[in-house]
Short mmCIF file of C-alpha atoms and ligand atoms in Angstrom, two decimals:
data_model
loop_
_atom_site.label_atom_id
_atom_site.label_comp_id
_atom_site.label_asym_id
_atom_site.label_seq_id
_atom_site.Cartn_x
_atom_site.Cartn_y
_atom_site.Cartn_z
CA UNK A 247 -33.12 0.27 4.56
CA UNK A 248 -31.15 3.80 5.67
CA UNK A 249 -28.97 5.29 3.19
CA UNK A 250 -25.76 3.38 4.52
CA UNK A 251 -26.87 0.39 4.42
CA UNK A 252 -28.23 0.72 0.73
CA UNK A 253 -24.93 2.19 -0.28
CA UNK A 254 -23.39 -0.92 1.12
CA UNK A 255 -25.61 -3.46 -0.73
CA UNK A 256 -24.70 -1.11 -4.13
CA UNK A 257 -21.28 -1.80 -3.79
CA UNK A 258 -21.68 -5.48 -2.45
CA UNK A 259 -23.58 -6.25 -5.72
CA UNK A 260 -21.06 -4.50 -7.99
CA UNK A 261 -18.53 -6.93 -6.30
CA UNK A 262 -20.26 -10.06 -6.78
CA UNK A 263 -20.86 -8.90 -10.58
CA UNK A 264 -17.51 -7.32 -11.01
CA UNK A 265 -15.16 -8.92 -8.54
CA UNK A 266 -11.84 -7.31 -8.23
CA UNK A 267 -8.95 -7.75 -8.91
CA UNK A 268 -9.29 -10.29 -11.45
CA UNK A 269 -6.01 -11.33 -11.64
CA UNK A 270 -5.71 -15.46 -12.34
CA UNK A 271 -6.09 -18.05 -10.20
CA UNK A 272 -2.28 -19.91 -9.93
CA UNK A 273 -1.13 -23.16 -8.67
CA UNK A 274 1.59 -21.89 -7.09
CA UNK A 275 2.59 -18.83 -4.84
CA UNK A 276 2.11 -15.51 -6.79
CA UNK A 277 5.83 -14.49 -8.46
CA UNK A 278 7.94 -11.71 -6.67
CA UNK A 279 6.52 -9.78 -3.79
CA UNK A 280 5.24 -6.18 -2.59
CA UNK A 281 7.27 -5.23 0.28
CA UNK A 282 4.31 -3.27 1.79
CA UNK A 283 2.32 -7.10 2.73
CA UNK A 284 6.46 -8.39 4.74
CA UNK A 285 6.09 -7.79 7.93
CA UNK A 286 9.99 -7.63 8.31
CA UNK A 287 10.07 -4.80 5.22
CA UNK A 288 7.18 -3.27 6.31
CA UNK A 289 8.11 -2.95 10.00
CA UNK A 290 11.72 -2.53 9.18
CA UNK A 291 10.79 0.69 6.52
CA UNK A 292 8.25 2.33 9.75
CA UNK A 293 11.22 1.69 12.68
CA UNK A 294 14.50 1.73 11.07
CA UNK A 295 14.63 -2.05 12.40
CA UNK A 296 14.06 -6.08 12.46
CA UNK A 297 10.69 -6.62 14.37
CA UNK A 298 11.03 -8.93 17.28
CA UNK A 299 8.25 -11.23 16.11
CA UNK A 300 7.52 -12.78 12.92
CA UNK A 301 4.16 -15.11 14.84
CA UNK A 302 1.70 -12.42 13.88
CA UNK A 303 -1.72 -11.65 13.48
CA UNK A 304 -2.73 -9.48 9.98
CA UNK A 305 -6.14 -8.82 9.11
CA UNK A 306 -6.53 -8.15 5.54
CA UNK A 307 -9.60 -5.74 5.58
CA UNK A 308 -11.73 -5.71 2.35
CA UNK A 309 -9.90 -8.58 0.71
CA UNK A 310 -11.38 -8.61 -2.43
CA UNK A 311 -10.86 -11.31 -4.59
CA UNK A 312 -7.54 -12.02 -2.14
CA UNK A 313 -4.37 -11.24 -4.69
CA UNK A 314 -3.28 -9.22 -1.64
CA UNK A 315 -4.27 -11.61 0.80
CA UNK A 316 -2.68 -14.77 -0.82
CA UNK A 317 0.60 -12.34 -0.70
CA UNK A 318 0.24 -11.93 2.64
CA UNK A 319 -0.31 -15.54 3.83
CA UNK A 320 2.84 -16.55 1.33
CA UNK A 321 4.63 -13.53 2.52
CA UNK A 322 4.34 -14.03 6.27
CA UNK A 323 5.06 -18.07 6.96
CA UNK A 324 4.90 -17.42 10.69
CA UNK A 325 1.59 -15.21 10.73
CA UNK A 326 -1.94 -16.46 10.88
CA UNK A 327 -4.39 -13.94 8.32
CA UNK A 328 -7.98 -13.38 8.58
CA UNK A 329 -9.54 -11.77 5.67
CA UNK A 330 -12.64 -10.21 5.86
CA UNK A 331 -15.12 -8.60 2.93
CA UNK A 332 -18.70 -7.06 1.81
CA UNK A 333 -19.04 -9.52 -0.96
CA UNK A 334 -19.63 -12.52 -1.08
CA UNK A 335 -18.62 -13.28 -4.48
CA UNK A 336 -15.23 -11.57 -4.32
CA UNK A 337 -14.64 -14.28 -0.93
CA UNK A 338 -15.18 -16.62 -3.54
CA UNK A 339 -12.76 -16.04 -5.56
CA UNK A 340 -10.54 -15.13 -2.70
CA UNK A 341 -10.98 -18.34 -1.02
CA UNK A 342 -10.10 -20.67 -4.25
CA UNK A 343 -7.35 -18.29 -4.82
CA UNK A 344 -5.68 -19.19 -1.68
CA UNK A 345 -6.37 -23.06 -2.04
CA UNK A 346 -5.04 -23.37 -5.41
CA UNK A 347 -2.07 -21.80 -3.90
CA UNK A 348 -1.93 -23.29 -1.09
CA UNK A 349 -1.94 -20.59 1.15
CA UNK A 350 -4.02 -22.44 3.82
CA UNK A 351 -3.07 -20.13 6.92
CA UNK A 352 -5.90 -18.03 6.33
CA UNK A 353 -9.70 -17.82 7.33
CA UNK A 354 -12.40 -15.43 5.25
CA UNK A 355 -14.97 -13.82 7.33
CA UNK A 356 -18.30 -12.08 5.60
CA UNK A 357 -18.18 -9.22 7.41
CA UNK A 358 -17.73 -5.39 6.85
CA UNK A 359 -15.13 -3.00 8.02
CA UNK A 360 -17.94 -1.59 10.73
CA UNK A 361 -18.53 -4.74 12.28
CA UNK A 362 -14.84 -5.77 12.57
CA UNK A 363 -14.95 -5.53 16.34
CA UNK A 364 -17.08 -9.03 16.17
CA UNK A 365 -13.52 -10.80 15.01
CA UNK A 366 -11.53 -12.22 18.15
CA UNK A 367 -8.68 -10.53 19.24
CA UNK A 368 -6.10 -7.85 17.92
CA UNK A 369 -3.66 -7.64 14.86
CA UNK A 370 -0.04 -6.68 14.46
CA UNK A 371 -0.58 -5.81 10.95
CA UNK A 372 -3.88 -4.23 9.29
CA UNK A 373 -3.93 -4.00 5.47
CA UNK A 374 -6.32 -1.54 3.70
CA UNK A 375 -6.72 -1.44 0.64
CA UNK A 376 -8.56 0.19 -1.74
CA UNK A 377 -11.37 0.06 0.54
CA UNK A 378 -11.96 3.08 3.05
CA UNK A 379 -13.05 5.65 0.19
CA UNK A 380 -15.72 2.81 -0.60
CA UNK A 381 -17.51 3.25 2.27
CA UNK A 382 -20.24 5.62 2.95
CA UNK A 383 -18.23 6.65 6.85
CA UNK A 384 -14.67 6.09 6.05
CA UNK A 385 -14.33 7.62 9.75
CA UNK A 386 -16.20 4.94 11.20
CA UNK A 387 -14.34 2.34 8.70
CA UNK A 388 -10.74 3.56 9.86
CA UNK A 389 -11.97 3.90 13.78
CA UNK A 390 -13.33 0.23 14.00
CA UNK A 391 -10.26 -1.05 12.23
CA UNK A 392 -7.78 1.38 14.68
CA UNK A 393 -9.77 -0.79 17.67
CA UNK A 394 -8.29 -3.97 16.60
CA UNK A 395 -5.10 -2.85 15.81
CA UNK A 396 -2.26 -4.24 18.36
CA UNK A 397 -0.03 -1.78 20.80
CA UNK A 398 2.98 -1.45 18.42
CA UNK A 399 1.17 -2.82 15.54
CA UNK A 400 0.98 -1.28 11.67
CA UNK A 401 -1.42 -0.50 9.53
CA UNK A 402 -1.69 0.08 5.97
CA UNK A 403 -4.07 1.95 4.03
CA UNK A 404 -4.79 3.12 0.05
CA UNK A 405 -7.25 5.76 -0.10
CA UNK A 406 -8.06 6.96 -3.92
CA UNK A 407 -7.13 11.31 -3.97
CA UNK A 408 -9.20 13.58 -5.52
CA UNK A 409 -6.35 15.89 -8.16
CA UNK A 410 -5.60 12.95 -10.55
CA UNK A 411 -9.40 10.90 -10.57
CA UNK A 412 -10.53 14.20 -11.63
CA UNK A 413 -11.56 12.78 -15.13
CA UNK A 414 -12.55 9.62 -13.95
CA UNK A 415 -14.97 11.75 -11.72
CA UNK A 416 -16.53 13.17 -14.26
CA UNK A 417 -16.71 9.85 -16.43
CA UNK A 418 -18.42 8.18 -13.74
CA UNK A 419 -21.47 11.05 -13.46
CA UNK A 420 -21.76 11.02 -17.47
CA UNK A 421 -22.34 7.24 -17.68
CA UNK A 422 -24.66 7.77 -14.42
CA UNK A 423 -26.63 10.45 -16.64
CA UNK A 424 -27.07 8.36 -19.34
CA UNK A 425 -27.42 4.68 -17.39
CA UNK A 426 -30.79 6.77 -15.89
CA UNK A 427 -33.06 4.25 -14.21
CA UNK A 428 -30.18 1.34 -15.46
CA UNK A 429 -28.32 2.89 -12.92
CA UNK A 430 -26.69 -0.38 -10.58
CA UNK A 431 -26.90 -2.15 -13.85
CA UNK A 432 -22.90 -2.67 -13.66
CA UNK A 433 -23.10 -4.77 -17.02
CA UNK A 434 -25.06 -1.70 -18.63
CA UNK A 435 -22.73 0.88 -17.34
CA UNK A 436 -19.56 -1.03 -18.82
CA UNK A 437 -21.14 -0.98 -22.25
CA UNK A 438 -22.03 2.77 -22.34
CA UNK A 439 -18.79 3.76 -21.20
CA UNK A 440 -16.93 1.80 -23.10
CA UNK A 441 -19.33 3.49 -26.22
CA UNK A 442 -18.60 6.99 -24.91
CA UNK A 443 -15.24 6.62 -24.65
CA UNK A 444 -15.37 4.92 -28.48
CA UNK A 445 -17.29 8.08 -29.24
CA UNK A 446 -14.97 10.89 -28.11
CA UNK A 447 -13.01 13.03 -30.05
CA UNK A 448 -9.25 11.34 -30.24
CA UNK A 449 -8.00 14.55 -28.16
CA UNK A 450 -10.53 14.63 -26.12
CA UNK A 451 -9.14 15.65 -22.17
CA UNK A 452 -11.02 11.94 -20.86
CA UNK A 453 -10.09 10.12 -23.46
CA UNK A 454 -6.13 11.36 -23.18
CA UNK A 455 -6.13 10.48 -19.93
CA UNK A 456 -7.84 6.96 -20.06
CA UNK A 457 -5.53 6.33 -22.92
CA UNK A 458 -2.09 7.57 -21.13
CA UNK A 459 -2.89 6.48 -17.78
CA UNK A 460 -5.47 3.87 -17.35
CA UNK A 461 -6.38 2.09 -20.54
CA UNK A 462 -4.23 -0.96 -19.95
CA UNK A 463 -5.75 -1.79 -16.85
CA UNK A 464 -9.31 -1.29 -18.03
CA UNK A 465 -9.07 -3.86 -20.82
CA UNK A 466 -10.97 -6.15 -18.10
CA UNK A 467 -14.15 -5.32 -17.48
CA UNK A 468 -13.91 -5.86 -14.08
CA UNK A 469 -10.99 -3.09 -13.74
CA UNK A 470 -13.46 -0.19 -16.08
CA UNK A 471 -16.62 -1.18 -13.78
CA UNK A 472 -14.56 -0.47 -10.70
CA UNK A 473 -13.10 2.50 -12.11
CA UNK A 474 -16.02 4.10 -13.42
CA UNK A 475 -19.09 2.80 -12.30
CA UNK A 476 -18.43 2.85 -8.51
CA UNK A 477 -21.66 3.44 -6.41
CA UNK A 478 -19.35 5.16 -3.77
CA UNK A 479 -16.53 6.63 -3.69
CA UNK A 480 -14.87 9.31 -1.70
CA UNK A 481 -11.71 11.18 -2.88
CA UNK A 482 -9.52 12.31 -0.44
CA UNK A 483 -6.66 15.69 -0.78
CA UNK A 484 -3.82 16.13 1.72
CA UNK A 485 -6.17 18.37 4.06
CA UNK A 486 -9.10 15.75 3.90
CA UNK A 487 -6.52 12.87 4.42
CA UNK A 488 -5.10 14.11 7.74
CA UNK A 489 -8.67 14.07 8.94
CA UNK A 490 -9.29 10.57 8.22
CA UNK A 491 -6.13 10.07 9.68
CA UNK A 492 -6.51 12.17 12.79
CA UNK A 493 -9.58 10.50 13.48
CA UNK A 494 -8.22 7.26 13.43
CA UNK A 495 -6.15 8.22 16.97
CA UNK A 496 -3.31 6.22 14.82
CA UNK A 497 0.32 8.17 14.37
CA UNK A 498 1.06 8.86 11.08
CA UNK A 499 4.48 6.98 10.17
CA UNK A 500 4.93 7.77 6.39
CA UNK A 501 3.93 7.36 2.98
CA UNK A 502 4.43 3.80 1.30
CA UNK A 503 5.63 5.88 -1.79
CA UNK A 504 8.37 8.30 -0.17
CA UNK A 505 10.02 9.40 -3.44
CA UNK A 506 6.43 11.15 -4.46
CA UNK A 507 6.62 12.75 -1.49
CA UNK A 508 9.91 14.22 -2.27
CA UNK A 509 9.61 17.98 -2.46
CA UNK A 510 13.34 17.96 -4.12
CA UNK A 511 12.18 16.38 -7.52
CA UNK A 512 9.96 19.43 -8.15
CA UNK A 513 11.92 22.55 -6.72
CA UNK A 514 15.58 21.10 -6.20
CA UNK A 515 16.80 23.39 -9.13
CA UNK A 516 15.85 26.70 -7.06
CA UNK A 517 17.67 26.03 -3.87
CA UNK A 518 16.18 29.52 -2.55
CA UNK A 519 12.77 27.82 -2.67
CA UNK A 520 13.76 25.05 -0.85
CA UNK A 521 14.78 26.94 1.76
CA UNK A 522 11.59 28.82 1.92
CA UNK A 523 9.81 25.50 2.01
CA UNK A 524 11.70 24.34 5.16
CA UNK A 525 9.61 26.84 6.69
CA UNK A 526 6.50 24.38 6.61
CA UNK A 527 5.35 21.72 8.27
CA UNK A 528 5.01 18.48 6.93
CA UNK A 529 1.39 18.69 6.52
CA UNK A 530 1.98 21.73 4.68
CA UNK A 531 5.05 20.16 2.24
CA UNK A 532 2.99 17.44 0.92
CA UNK A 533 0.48 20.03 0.51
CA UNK A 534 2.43 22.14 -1.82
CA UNK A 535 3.87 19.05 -3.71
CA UNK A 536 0.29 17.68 -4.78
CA UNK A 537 -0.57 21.09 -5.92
CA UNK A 538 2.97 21.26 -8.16
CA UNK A 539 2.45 17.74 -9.33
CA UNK A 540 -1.70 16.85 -9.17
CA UNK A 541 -1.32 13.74 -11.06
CA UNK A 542 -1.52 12.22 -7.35
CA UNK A 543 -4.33 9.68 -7.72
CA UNK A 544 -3.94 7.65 -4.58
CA UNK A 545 -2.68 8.00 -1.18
CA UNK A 546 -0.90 4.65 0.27
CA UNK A 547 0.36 5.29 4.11
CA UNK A 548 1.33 3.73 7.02
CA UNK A 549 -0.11 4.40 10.47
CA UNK A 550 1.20 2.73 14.13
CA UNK A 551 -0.61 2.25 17.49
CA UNK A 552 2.16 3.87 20.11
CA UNK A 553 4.47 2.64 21.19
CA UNK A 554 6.13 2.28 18.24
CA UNK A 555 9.85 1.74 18.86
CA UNK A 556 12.01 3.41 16.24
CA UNK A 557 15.70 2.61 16.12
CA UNK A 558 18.33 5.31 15.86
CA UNK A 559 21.39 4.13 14.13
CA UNK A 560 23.15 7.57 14.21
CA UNK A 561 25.25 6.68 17.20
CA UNK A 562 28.26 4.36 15.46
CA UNK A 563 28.22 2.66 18.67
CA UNK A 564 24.60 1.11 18.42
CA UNK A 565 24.94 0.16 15.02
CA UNK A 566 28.52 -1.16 15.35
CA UNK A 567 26.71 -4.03 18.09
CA UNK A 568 23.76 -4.29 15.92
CA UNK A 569 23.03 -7.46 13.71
CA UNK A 570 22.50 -7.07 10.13
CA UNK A 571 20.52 -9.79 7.91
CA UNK A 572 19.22 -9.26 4.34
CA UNK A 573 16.02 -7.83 3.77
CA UNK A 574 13.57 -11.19 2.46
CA UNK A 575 12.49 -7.88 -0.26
CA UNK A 576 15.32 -7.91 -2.62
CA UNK A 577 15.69 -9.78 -6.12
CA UNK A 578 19.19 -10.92 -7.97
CA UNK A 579 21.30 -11.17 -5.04
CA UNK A 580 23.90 -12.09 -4.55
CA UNK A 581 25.01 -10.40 -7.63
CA UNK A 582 26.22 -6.44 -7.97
CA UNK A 583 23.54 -5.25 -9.80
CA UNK A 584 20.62 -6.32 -7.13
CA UNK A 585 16.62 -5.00 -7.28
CA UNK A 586 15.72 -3.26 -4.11
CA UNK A 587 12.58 -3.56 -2.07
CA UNK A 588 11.19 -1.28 -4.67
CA UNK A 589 12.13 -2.82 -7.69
CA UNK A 590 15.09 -0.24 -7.99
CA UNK A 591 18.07 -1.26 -9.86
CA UNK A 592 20.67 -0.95 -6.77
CA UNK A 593 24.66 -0.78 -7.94
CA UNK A 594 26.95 -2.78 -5.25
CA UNK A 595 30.75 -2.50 -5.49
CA UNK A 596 32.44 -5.70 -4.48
CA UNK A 597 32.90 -4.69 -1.09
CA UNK A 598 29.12 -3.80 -0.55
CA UNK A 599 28.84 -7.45 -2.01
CA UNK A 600 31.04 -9.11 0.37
CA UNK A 601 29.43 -7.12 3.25
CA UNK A 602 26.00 -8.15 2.64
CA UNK A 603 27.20 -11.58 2.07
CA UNK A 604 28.31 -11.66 5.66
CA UNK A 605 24.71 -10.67 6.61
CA UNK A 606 23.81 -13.74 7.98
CA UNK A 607 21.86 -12.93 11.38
CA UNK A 608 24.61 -13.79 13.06
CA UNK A 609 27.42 -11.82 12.96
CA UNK A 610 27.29 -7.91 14.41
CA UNK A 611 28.38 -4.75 12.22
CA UNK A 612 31.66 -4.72 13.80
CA UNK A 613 32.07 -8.32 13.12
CA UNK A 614 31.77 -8.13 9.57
CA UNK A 615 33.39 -5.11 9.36
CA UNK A 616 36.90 -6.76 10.48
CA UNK A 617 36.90 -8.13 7.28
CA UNK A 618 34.99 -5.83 4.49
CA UNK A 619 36.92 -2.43 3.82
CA UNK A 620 33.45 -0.17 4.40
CA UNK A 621 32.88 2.53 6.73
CA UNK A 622 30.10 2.84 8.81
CA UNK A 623 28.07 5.49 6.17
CA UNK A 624 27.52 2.47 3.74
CA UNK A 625 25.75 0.59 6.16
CA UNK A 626 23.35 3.26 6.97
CA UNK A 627 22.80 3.68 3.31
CA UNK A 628 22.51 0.16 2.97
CA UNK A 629 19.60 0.49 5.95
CA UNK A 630 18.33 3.49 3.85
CA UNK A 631 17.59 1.03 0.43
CA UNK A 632 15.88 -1.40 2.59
CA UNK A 633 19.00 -3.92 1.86
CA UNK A 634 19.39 -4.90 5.23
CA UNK A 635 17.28 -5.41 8.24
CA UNK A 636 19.07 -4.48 11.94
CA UNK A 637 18.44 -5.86 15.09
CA UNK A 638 19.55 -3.48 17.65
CA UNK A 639 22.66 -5.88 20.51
CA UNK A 640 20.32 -5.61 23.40
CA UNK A 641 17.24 -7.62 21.21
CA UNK A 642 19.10 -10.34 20.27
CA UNK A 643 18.85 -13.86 22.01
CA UNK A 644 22.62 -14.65 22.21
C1 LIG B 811 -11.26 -2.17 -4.91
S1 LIG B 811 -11.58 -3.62 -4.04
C2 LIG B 811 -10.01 -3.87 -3.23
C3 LIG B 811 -9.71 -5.31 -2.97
C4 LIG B 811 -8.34 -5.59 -2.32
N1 LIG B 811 -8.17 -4.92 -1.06
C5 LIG B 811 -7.22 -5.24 -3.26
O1 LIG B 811 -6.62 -4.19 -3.09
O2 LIG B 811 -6.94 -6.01 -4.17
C6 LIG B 811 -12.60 -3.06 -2.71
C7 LIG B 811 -13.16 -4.20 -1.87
O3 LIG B 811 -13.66 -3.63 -0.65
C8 LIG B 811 -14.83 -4.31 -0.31
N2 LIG B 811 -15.64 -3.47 0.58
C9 LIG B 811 -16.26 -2.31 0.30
N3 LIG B 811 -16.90 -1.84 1.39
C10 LIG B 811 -16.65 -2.71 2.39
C11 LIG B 811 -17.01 -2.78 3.76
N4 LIG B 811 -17.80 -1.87 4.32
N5 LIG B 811 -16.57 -3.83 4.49
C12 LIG B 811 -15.78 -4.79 3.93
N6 LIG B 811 -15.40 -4.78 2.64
C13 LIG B 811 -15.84 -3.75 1.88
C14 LIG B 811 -15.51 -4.58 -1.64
O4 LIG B 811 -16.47 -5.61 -1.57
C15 LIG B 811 -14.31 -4.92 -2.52
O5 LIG B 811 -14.06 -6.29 -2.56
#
């Protein structure tokens, strides 16, 4: 067996002993949503606007135990989802999961992210989570997945980073040192951890950290093992990232998590540094803001295959013939205190209200506008907090 191939059975049988997420099996679709597994929010946050299909093809790559892929068939009713993973154990799970849901537009392949080119056809959407730094050639992982991504399609991808798992880093080669030849033994490994961390000193650096970041999820077993007792696992900083990414042949679009990105929160109070920092490039901006705040324990991105059409909605007359609908990503509405796509509490005066009332996929900006007191700013920044998605005049059947 070569060394890839072992690593791969490692993590396979830490799956089917520890399959993850272990979130419960429901009878019903899972509550709320993550905007990230829409299609409309997802393509609508990458190109400023409404895709122009909804009959898709997503490939949920390294399903897991399926929480993300019952999301996505639920998410998506026009798309058709194939789901593929390493072990067989977490398709298990994933499979009932989807069944007692009834979230029946979905097939489960046994298959790993190398061999993904044996699936028919392309995909409009590729979801990848959590999986990538799992695999012993994330390069050839994020290459075979690129292949079957669609011209204009979107992918999305979590990749663990290396500044905040530092203690989880260390965690994982102290229960390796004293698992010894028990090393695979995933039961084993959750017992001695759990006893070091029962062990450590109260102020202990580990233990803090477990404790303020971590210790909620790791009350399942299944959450610790894949925390700490991962056979592989590669940790990724902005430099490493951008090779992954770069390899891939995929443009970058954006983070999924653009307010950590933000260099304002850390420097906005020294203006002059700001305007040194304009100065970089992007590469070089996220950079510095992982180094200012290193808490930064995963990366979660999206990447296109050109041509990606982006609107632009600075020119008032585009937007004016464009037709606004609701985002599906919003809770509370219609009410003036709505959640955003992002669970943030958005404030609407009455005429934002009435406006996004009128949002109906029918009527065009200017339309509406006749009758709501709002200037043409307040729809941008309702395009901005992913309240409404646009279709641009020339894109719309009537
Ligand atoms: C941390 S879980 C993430 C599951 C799911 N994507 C989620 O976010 O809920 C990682 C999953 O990746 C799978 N995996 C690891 N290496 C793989 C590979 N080479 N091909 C396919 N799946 C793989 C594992 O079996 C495991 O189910």
């Amino acid at each position: 067996m070569s060394d890839s191939q072992a690593i791969s059975t490692a993590v396979a049988n830490l799956y089917n002993t520890y399959p993850f997420p272990p979130e419960p099996l429901l009878d019903e679709p899972p509550p709320g949503y993550n905007w990230r597994w829409n299609w409309l929010a997802a393509y609508n946050f990458c190109t400023g606007r409404k895709p122009a299909r909804q009959k898709i093809r997503i490939l949920d790559a390294g399903c897991g135990t399926g929480v993300g892929t019952e999301y996505l068939v639920h998410l998506n009713p026009e798309a058709i989802v194939v789901a593929i993973d390493l072990s067989a154990g977490a398709l298990e799970v994933a499979k009932q999961r989807c069944q007692r849901s009834q979230a029946y537009r979905v097939e489960f392949h046994h298959l790993s992210l190398y061999d993904v080119e044996q699936l028919a056809g392309e995909f409009d959407l590729i979801n990848c989570v959590g999986v990538l730094h799992h695999l012993p050639d994330p390069i050839a992982g994020i290459r075979a997945l690129a292949k079957k991504l669609a011209p204009g399609g979107l992918m999305h991808i979590f990749v663990y980073g290396e500044l905040g798992r530092w203690e989880i880093r260390l965690m994982q080669q102290a229960i390796a040192l004293l698992q010894g030849e028990k090393r695979g033994d995933y039961r084993d490994g959750v017992q001695v951890g759990r006893k070091i961390f029962a062990s450590l000193p109260e102020n202990n650096r580990l233990v803090k950290r477990e404790k303020e970041r971590w210790s909620l999820e790791n009350q399942r077993d299944e959450c610790f093992a894949d925390m700490y007792l991962h056979p592989q696992e590669i940790d990724y900083n902005i430099e490493t990232l951008f090779e992954l990414i770069d390899a891939s042949g995929l443009e970058f679009i954006g983070f999924s998590n653009p307010a950590f990105w933000d260099l304002h929160r850390l420097l906005g109070k020294a203006p002059e540094l700001m305007k040194r920092a304009e100065n970089l490039s992007d590469r070089q901006r996220y950079r510095l803001i992982e180094l200012l705040d290193p808490q930064v324990s995963h990366y979660e991105f999206f990447l296109g295959r050109p041509p990606i059409a982006k609107a632009d909605w600075s020119e008032d007359k585009a937007l004016l013939t464009a037709i606004p609908e609701l985002s599906p990503c919003i809770d509370g509405f219609p009410s003036q205190c709505v959640f955003n796509y992002d669970y943030q509490i958005v404030h609407l005066s009455a005429s934002d209200l009435d406006f996004l009332k009128k949002c109906n996929g029918q009527l065009t900006v200017a339309d509406i506008l006749k009758n709501v007191p709002l200037d043409l700013n307040q729809v941008r920044k309702f395009l901005q907090q992913q309240l409404i998605l646009l279709t641009p005049a020339q894109l719309h059947p009537s």
